[in-house]
Amino acid sequence: MLTGAPRGTKDLMPEESGSWRYIEGIMKRVAAAYGYGELRTPVFEHTELFQRGIGDTTDVVEKEMYTFEDRGKRSLTLRPENTASAVRAYVEHKVYGQGGTARYYYIGPMFRYDRPQAGRYREFHQFGCEVLGSGGPEVDAELILLALQILREAGLKELTLKLNSVGCPKCRPILRQKLKDFYAPKLELLCEDCRNRYERNPLRLLDCKTCAPHREGAPNILDCLCPECRRHFDGVQELLRAAAVDFVLDPTLVRGLDYYTKTAFEIQYPPLGAQSAVAGGGRYDGLVEEIGGPATLGSGFAMGIERLYLAMENQGLLPQVRPVYQVYAAAQGDQFGPAFKTVTKLRAAHIKTGLAEAGRSMKAQLKAANKAGARLVLIFGEEEAQRGQVVLKDMVTGSQREIAVSTVTNTLQSILQTEVEQDEQC
Ligand code: HAM
């Protein structure tokens, strides 16, 4: 082999992609129930979009972007997340001019040059939702409930919802100053990253795991909120309590992207260990303006599909892999031609049908049928063909009977009806 898949990327083999479709099916159904429409944006964007949108001082922009120059000397970047792109599309299509609130969901690959480990990849996939044009606490609560519904429908139980408010441009300068005053005498003790963040982004000092021992006694964000941020945050909590959702207030939850204002949240699945955040998000009331649109309120979250897959695998919640074929055909002697014709008709009727290799013994063909796991086997015998018949064997009950070749499609359709219906739901 020339070389393996690049570090931090993964192939999805057909056995796994069936489970992915199942997970994505849950996401799409829940998003539709909340009235979100699917948004598909390019996988790469102008680098400037992420520098402006996510923030120059974030790890994502400083260290993790896959940036390249195209042949026209433009600087482009593989999207590290989808919020900035969703906002760009909203502004570019002047959706704000249509009035009302836009609700988008997306599913797709994101790229971050991070140190790969269990649950952390360089190419990973997110399902996310963004609401633009509405600023009430009910929007933040709706997004949290939507995310939780997906995780619950996936079967996960031990979830922790962490909630915080990171304030707004009115109250954040006060908090920044308080944090700088608090950390000033400890600067020497902090890690290199935090020393660099001290001037530019002191809020991030709160969520550094290495420097956590020096956090004791740090100013609490929630004590610094302005009355408007306070009211908003109380409103979100009230709605969550009314919906019987448990949450933990975590004043150190500041998130790694700079666009957040007011509500910030993360949903963790602790059994995943170090990478336990299955979803994260919050409000970003200044982002549309930052990207060149009119002042518009926004809020959203994204969920890591690989992490959800790992959590479900861990709990045995992934669906059973279905056999590829529902029907398998075996043909005796010169019956391969007629068998091929019938198989083609069945496939045209969307019945998943396999055909044993031509010229092999009947024993080998039946063995292949058995291995394929198909419930029904059609045996095209020379003798039955004289009468226009074919043998239909049910591998589950072991029963077998002759049916007319001309009725094969109809007969199989009615036998498989329930199986087909179930399959379509995945
Ligand atoms: P984020 O917290 O960076 O937020 O990512 C959201 C989720 O994506 C994480 O909770 C995690 O499940 C998954 N994730 C992130 N990085 C990786 C990785 N390297 N490997 C595997 N999974 C990963 C955002 O991306 C924001 N855009 C969310 C948002 C939407 N905020 C407002 N709207």
Coordinates of C-alpha atoms and ligand atoms in Angstrom, one line a residue:
M1 CA 0.0 0.0 0.0
L2 CA 1.3 3.5 -0.9
T3 CA 0.2 5.1 2.4
G4 CA -2.6 4.9 4.9
A5 CA -5.4 7.5 5.5
P6 CA -4.0 10.8 6.8
R7 CA -3.5 11.0 10.6
G8 CA -6.7 11.9 12.4
T9 CA -9.0 10.8 9.5
K10 CA -11.0 7.6 9.2
D11 CA -12.7 5.6 6.5
L12 CA -16.3 4.7 7.1
M13 CA -16.8 1.1 6.0
P14 CA -20.3 0.0 4.9
E15 CA -20.9 -1.8 8.3
E16 CA -20.4 1.6 10.1
S17 CA -22.0 3.9 7.6
G18 CA -25.3 2.1 8.2
S19 CA -25.1 3.2 11.9
W20 CA -24.1 6.7 10.8
R21 CA -27.3 6.9 8.6
Y22 CA -29.3 5.7 11.6
I23 CA -27.8 8.5 13.8
E24 CA -28.2 11.1 11.0
G25 CA -31.8 9.9 10.6
I26 CA -32.5 10.7 14.3
M27 CA -30.9 14.2 13.9
K28 CA -32.9 15.0 10.7
R29 CA -36.2 13.9 12.2
V30 CA -35.8 15.9 15.4
A31 CA -34.5 19.0 13.5
A32 CA -37.6 18.8 11.3
A33 CA -39.9 18.5 14.3
Y34 CA -38.5 21.8 15.5
G35 CA -38.9 23.4 12.0
Y36 CA -35.2 23.6 11.0
G37 CA -34.3 23.5 7.3
E38 CA -31.1 21.9 6.0
L39 CA -28.3 24.3 5.1
R40 CA -25.3 23.1 3.0
T41 CA -22.4 25.5 2.7
P42 CA -19.0 24.9 1.0
V43 CA -16.4 22.8 2.8
F44 CA -13.8 25.6 2.3
E45 CA -14.3 29.3 2.7
H46 CA -12.1 32.4 2.5
T47 CA -9.7 32.3 5.5
E48 CA -10.7 35.7 6.6
L49 CA -14.2 34.5 7.4
F50 CA -12.9 32.3 10.2
Q51 CA -10.3 34.8 11.4
R52 CA -13.0 37.4 11.8
G53 CA -15.8 35.1 12.8
I54 CA -14.2 32.7 15.2
G55 CA -11.6 35.1 16.5
D56 CA -7.8 35.6 15.9
T57 CA -6.8 34.7 19.4
T58 CA -8.6 31.3 19.5
D59 CA -6.7 28.0 19.3
V60 CA -8.8 27.0 16.3
V61 CA -7.6 30.1 14.3
E62 CA -4.1 30.3 15.7
K63 CA -3.1 26.6 15.5
E64 CA -5.7 24.3 14.0
M65 CA -6.8 25.6 10.6
Y66 CA -6.1 23.8 7.4
T67 CA -5.3 26.8 5.3
F68 CA -4.0 26.8 1.7
E69 CA -3.5 29.1 -1.2
D70 CA -5.4 28.1 -4.3
R71 CA -4.0 28.5 -7.8
G72 CA -5.5 32.0 -8.0
K73 CA -3.5 33.0 -4.9
R74 CA -6.5 33.2 -2.6
S75 CA -6.1 32.1 1.0
L76 CA -8.8 29.4 1.7
T77 CA -9.4 27.3 4.7
L78 CA -11.2 24.0 5.2
R79 CA -14.0 24.8 7.6
P80 CA -13.1 24.1 11.3
E81 CA -16.8 24.6 12.2
N82 CA -20.0 25.7 10.4
T83 CA -21.4 28.6 12.4
A84 CA -19.3 31.3 10.6
S85 CA -20.3 29.8 7.2
A86 CA -24.0 29.6 8.2
V87 CA -23.9 33.3 9.2
R88 CA -22.0 34.2 5.9
A89 CA -24.7 32.4 3.9
Y90 CA -27.5 34.2 5.9
V91 CA -25.9 37.5 5.1
E92 CA -25.0 36.7 1.5
H93 CA -28.5 35.7 0.7
K94 CA -29.9 38.7 2.6
V95 CA -32.2 36.4 4.6
Y96 CA -32.4 39.2 7.2
G97 CA -34.4 41.2 4.7
Q98 CA -37.2 38.5 4.7
G99 CA -38.1 39.3 8.3
G100 CA -38.7 36.6 10.8
T101 CA -36.4 34.0 12.3
A102 CA -34.2 31.6 10.2
R103 CA -33.7 28.1 11.6
Y104 CA -30.9 26.0 10.0
Y105 CA -29.4 22.6 10.6
Y106 CA -26.3 21.1 8.9
I107 CA -24.5 17.8 8.9
G108 CA -21.0 17.6 7.4
P109 CA -17.2 17.2 7.8
M110 CA -15.1 19.8 9.7
F111 CA -11.3 20.0 9.9
R112 CA -9.1 20.9 12.8
Y113 CA -5.3 20.2 13.0
D114 CA -5.5 19.0 16.6
R115 CA -3.7 16.2 18.4
P116 CA -5.7 13.1 17.5
Q117 CA -6.9 10.8 20.3
A118 CA -10.1 8.8 21.1
G119 CA -13.0 11.1 20.2
R120 CA -10.8 13.7 18.6
Y121 CA -10.0 13.7 14.9
R122 CA -8.6 16.1 12.3
E123 CA -11.6 15.4 10.0
F124 CA -14.7 15.0 12.1
H125 CA -18.4 15.5 11.5
Q126 CA -20.9 17.8 13.2
F127 CA -24.6 18.0 13.2
G128 CA -25.4 21.6 14.2
C129 CA -28.3 24.1 14.4
E130 CA -28.3 27.9 14.1
V131 CA -31.2 30.3 14.8
L132 CA -30.8 33.8 13.4
G133 CA -33.0 36.8 14.0
S134 CA -34.3 36.0 17.4
G135 CA -32.8 36.8 20.8
G136 CA -35.1 35.5 23.5
P137 CA -34.1 33.0 26.1
E138 CA -36.7 30.6 24.6
V139 CA -34.4 30.2 21.6
D140 CA -31.5 29.1 23.7
A141 CA -33.8 26.7 25.6
E142 CA -35.2 25.4 22.4
L143 CA -31.7 24.6 21.1
I144 CA -30.7 22.8 24.3
L145 CA -33.9 20.8 24.2
L146 CA -33.4 19.9 20.6
A147 CA -29.9 18.6 21.3
L148 CA -31.0 16.7 24.3
Q149 CA -33.9 15.1 22.4
I150 CA -31.5 13.8 19.8
L151 CA -29.2 12.3 22.5
R152 CA -32.1 10.8 24.3
E153 CA -33.6 9.3 21.1
A154 CA -30.2 7.8 20.5
G155 CA -30.6 6.1 23.9
L156 CA -28.0 8.0 26.0
K157 CA -28.9 8.5 29.6
E158 CA -26.0 9.7 31.6
L159 CA -25.8 13.2 30.2
T160 CA -24.6 16.3 32.0
L161 CA -25.8 19.7 30.8
K162 CA -23.4 22.5 31.8
L163 CA -24.6 26.0 31.5
N164 CA -23.0 29.4 31.8
S165 CA -23.3 33.0 30.6
V166 CA -20.3 34.7 29.2
G167 CA -21.9 38.2 29.2
C168 CA -22.0 40.8 26.5
P169 CA -19.8 43.7 25.2
K170 CA -21.3 45.8 28.1
C171 CA -20.4 43.6 31.0
R172 CA -17.5 41.6 29.6
P173 CA -14.9 44.4 29.9
I174 CA -15.5 44.6 33.6
L175 CA -15.1 40.8 33.9
R176 CA -11.9 40.9 31.8
Q177 CA -10.4 43.5 34.0
K178 CA -11.3 41.6 37.2
L179 CA -9.8 38.5 35.7
K180 CA -6.6 40.3 34.8
D181 CA -6.3 41.8 38.3
F182 CA -6.8 38.3 39.8
Y183 CA -4.3 36.6 37.5
A184 CA -1.6 39.4 37.5
P185 CA 0.3 38.2 40.6
K186 CA 0.1 34.5 39.3
L187 CA 1.3 35.1 35.8
E188 CA 4.6 33.3 36.3
L189 CA 2.8 30.2 37.5
L190 CA 0.5 29.9 34.4
C191 CA 1.2 27.8 31.3
E192 CA 2.6 29.4 28.2
D193 CA -0.7 29.4 26.4
C194 CA -2.4 31.2 29.3
R195 CA 0.4 33.7 29.6
N196 CA -0.2 34.5 25.9
R197 CA -3.9 34.7 26.5
Y198 CA -3.7 36.9 29.5
E199 CA -3.7 40.2 27.5
R200 CA -5.8 39.2 24.5
N201 CA -8.4 36.8 25.9
P202 CA -8.3 36.5 29.7
L203 CA -11.6 34.6 29.9
R204 CA -10.0 31.6 28.4
L205 CA -7.7 31.3 31.5
L206 CA -10.8 30.0 33.3
D207 CA -11.1 26.8 31.3
C208 CA -7.4 25.8 31.0
K209 CA -7.1 22.3 32.6
T210 CA -3.3 22.8 33.3
C211 CA -3.9 26.1 35.2
A212 CA -7.0 24.9 37.0
P213 CA -5.1 24.8 40.4
H214 CA -4.5 28.6 40.1
R215 CA -8.2 29.3 39.5
E216 CA -9.2 29.1 43.2
G217 CA -10.9 32.3 44.2
A218 CA -11.1 33.7 40.7
P219 CA -13.9 36.2 40.0
N220 CA -17.2 34.4 39.1
I221 CA -18.5 35.4 35.7
L222 CA -22.1 35.1 36.9
D223 CA -21.4 37.8 39.5
C224 CA -20.4 40.3 36.8
L225 CA -23.3 40.0 34.5
C226 CA -25.2 43.2 33.5
P227 CA -28.9 43.3 34.3
E228 CA -29.9 42.4 30.7
C229 CA -27.5 39.4 30.6
R230 CA -28.7 38.3 34.1
R231 CA -32.4 38.5 33.0
H232 CA -31.7 36.5 29.9
F233 CA -29.8 33.9 31.8
D234 CA -32.5 33.6 34.4
G235 CA -35.0 33.2 31.6
V236 CA -33.1 30.3 30.0
Q237 CA -32.9 28.5 33.4
E238 CA -36.6 29.0 34.1
L239 CA -37.6 27.5 30.8
L240 CA -35.2 24.5 31.3
R241 CA -36.6 23.9 34.8
A242 CA -40.2 24.1 33.4
A243 CA -39.1 21.4 30.8
A244 CA -37.8 19.3 33.7
V245 CA -34.2 19.5 32.4
D246 CA -31.4 19.1 34.9
F247 CA -28.4 21.3 34.5
V248 CA -25.2 22.4 36.3
L249 CA -24.1 26.0 36.4
D250 CA -20.4 26.1 35.5
P251 CA -18.9 29.6 35.6
T252 CA -15.6 28.2 34.1
L253 CA -17.4 27.2 30.9
V254 CA -16.2 29.9 28.4
R255 CA -16.0 27.8 25.2
G256 CA -13.1 27.9 22.7
L257 CA -14.6 30.2 20.1
D258 CA -14.7 34.0 20.5
Y259 CA -18.2 34.8 19.1
Y260 CA -20.2 33.8 22.2
T261 CA -22.3 36.3 24.1
K262 CA -24.7 35.5 27.0
T263 CA -25.6 31.8 27.1
A264 CA -22.9 29.1 26.7
F265 CA -23.6 25.4 27.1
E266 CA -22.0 22.0 26.7
I267 CA -23.6 18.6 27.0
Q268 CA -21.2 16.0 28.3
Y269 CA -21.3 12.2 28.3
P270 CA -18.8 11.5 31.1
P271 CA -18.1 7.8 30.2
L272 CA -16.3 9.1 27.1
G273 CA -13.5 10.3 29.3
A274 CA -11.2 13.2 28.2
Q275 CA -13.3 14.1 25.1
S276 CA -16.7 13.9 26.8
A277 CA -18.3 16.9 25.2
V278 CA -20.9 15.5 22.7
A279 CA -22.4 19.0 22.0
G280 CA -21.6 22.6 22.7
G281 CA -22.9 26.0 21.7
G282 CA -24.4 29.2 22.8
R283 CA -25.6 32.7 21.8
Y284 CA -23.6 34.9 19.4
D285 CA -25.4 38.2 19.1
G286 CA -22.5 40.1 17.5
L287 CA -21.5 37.6 14.8
V288 CA -23.7 38.7 11.9
E289 CA -22.4 42.3 12.2
E290 CA -18.9 41.0 12.5
I291 CA -19.3 39.2 9.2
G292 CA -20.8 42.3 7.5
G293 CA -24.6 42.0 8.0
P294 CA -27.0 44.2 10.0
A295 CA -27.2 43.7 13.8
T296 CA -28.9 40.3 14.1
L297 CA -29.2 38.1 17.1
G298 CA -28.0 34.5 16.8
S299 CA -27.7 31.2 18.8
G300 CA -26.8 27.6 18.0
F301 CA -24.9 24.5 18.9
A302 CA -23.0 21.6 17.2
M303 CA -22.8 18.0 18.1
G304 CA -19.9 15.7 17.3
I305 CA -21.1 12.7 15.3
E306 CA -18.0 10.5 16.0
R307 CA -18.4 11.1 19.7
L308 CA -22.1 10.2 19.6
Y309 CA -21.3 7.1 17.7
L310 CA -18.6 6.1 20.3
A311 CA -21.0 6.7 23.1
M312 CA -23.7 4.6 21.5
E313 CA -21.3 1.9 20.6
N314 CA -20.1 1.9 24.2
Q315 CA -23.7 1.3 25.4
G316 CA -24.7 -1.2 22.6
L317 CA -27.1 1.3 21.2
L318 CA -26.1 1.0 17.5
P319 CA -28.6 -0.8 15.3
Q320 CA -27.9 -4.4 14.1
V321 CA -26.2 -4.5 10.8
R322 CA -28.8 -5.6 8.3
P323 CA -27.9 -8.2 5.6
V324 CA -27.2 -6.6 2.3
Y325 CA -29.7 -8.8 0.4
Q326 CA -33.3 -9.6 1.1
V327 CA -33.5 -12.2 -1.7
Y328 CA -30.7 -14.3 -3.2
A329 CA -31.0 -16.3 -6.4
A330 CA -29.3 -19.5 -7.4
A331 CA -29.5 -21.0 -10.9
Q332 CA -29.0 -24.5 -12.3
G333 CA -27.3 -25.1 -15.6
D334 CA -28.7 -23.0 -18.4
Q335 CA -31.1 -21.2 -16.0
F336 CA -28.6 -18.4 -15.3
G337 CA -30.0 -16.2 -18.1
P338 CA -33.6 -16.3 -16.9
A339 CA -32.4 -15.9 -13.3
F340 CA -30.5 -12.8 -14.2
K341 CA -33.6 -11.4 -15.9
T342 CA -35.8 -11.9 -12.9
V343 CA -33.1 -10.6 -10.5
T344 CA -33.0 -7.4 -12.6
K345 CA -36.7 -7.0 -12.4
L346 CA -36.6 -7.4 -8.6
R347 CA -33.8 -4.8 -8.3
A348 CA -35.9 -2.4 -10.4
A349 CA -38.7 -2.9 -7.8
H350 CA -36.1 -2.0 -5.1
I351 CA -35.9 -5.4 -3.6
K352 CA -32.4 -6.0 -2.5
T353 CA -31.4 -9.0 -4.6
G354 CA -28.2 -11.0 -5.0
L355 CA -27.3 -13.6 -7.6
A356 CA -24.9 -16.4 -7.2
E357 CA -21.9 -16.6 -9.5
A358 CA -22.6 -18.4 -12.8
G359 CA -21.4 -21.9 -13.4
R360 CA -20.9 -22.9 -9.7
S361 CA -22.4 -26.1 -8.2
M362 CA -25.9 -25.8 -6.6
K363 CA -24.3 -26.6 -3.3
A364 CA -21.8 -23.7 -3.6
Q365 CA -24.6 -21.4 -4.7
L366 CA -26.8 -22.2 -1.7
K367 CA -23.8 -21.8 0.6
A368 CA -23.3 -18.3 -0.9
A369 CA -27.0 -17.6 -0.4
N370 CA -26.8 -18.7 3.2
K371 CA -23.7 -16.5 3.8
A372 CA -25.4 -13.5 2.3
G373 CA -28.0 -13.7 5.1
A374 CA -31.0 -13.2 2.7
R375 CA -34.3 -14.3 4.1
L376 CA -35.6 -15.6 0.8
V377 CA -33.8 -17.8 -1.8
L378 CA -35.0 -18.3 -5.4
I379 CA -33.8 -21.5 -7.0
F380 CA -34.1 -21.5 -10.8
G381 CA -34.1 -25.3 -11.6
E382 CA -34.2 -26.7 -15.2
E383 CA -37.2 -28.9 -14.4
E384 CA -39.3 -26.2 -12.8
A385 CA -38.5 -23.9 -15.7
Q386 CA -40.3 -26.3 -18.1
R387 CA -43.4 -25.4 -16.1
G388 CA -42.7 -21.7 -15.8
Q389 CA -42.0 -22.1 -12.1
V390 CA -39.2 -21.3 -9.7
V391 CA -38.6 -22.6 -6.1
L392 CA -38.9 -20.1 -3.3
K393 CA -37.3 -21.1 -0.1
D394 CA -37.8 -19.2 3.2
M395 CA -34.5 -19.5 5.1
V396 CA -36.1 -18.5 8.4
T397 CA -38.9 -21.1 8.4
G398 CA -37.2 -23.6 6.1
S399 CA -40.4 -24.0 4.1
Q400 CA -40.2 -24.1 0.3
R401 CA -42.7 -23.9 -2.5
E402 CA -43.0 -23.3 -6.2
I403 CA -44.3 -20.1 -7.6
A404 CA -44.8 -18.8 -11.2
V405 CA -41.8 -16.9 -12.5
S406 CA -44.2 -14.3 -13.8
T407 CA -45.5 -13.5 -10.3
V408 CA -42.1 -13.4 -8.5
T409 CA -42.0 -9.6 -8.1
N410 CA -45.5 -9.4 -6.7
T411 CA -45.1 -12.4 -4.4
L412 CA -41.8 -11.2 -2.9
Q413 CA -43.1 -7.6 -2.6
S414 CA -46.0 -8.7 -0.4
I415 CA -43.8 -11.1 1.7
L416 CA -41.2 -8.4 2.2
Q417 CA -43.6 -5.5 2.7
T418 CA -43.0 -5.1 6.4
E419 CA -39.3 -5.6 6.1
V420 CA -39.1 -2.9 3.4
E421 CA -41.1 -0.4 5.5
Q422 CA -38.8 -0.9 8.5
D423 CA -35.7 -0.5 6.3
E424 CA -36.9 2.8 4.9
Q425 CA -36.9 4.3 8.4
C426 CA -33.1 3.9 8.8
Ligands
HAM1 P1 -17.3 23.1 19.4 O1 -17.5 23.0 20.8 O2 -15.9 23.5 18.9 O3 -18.3 24.2 18.8 O4 -17.7 21.7 18.7 C1 -18.9 21.2 18.9 C2 -18.8 19.7 19.1 O5 -18.1 19.1 18.0 C3 -18.0 19.3 20.3 O6 -18.7 19.2 21.4 C4 -17.5 17.8 19.9 O7 -18.6 16.9 20.1 C5 -17.3 18.0 18.4 N1 -15.9 18.2 18.1 C6 -15.2 19.3 18.1 N2 -13.9 19.1 17.7 C7 -13.8 17.8 17.5 C8 -12.7 17.0 17.0 N3 -11.5 17.4 16.8 N4 -13.0 15.6 16.8 C9 -14.2 15.1 17.1 N5 -15.3 15.9 17.5 C10 -15.1 17.2 17.7 C11 -18.5 24.5 17.5 O8 -18.0 24.0 16.6 C12 -19.5 25.7 17.4 N6 -19.6 26.0 16.0 C13 -20.9 25.2 17.9 C14 -21.9 26.3 17.8 C15 -22.9 26.4 16.8 N7 -22.0 27.4 18.5 C16 -23.0 28.1 18.1 N8 -23.5 27.5 17.0

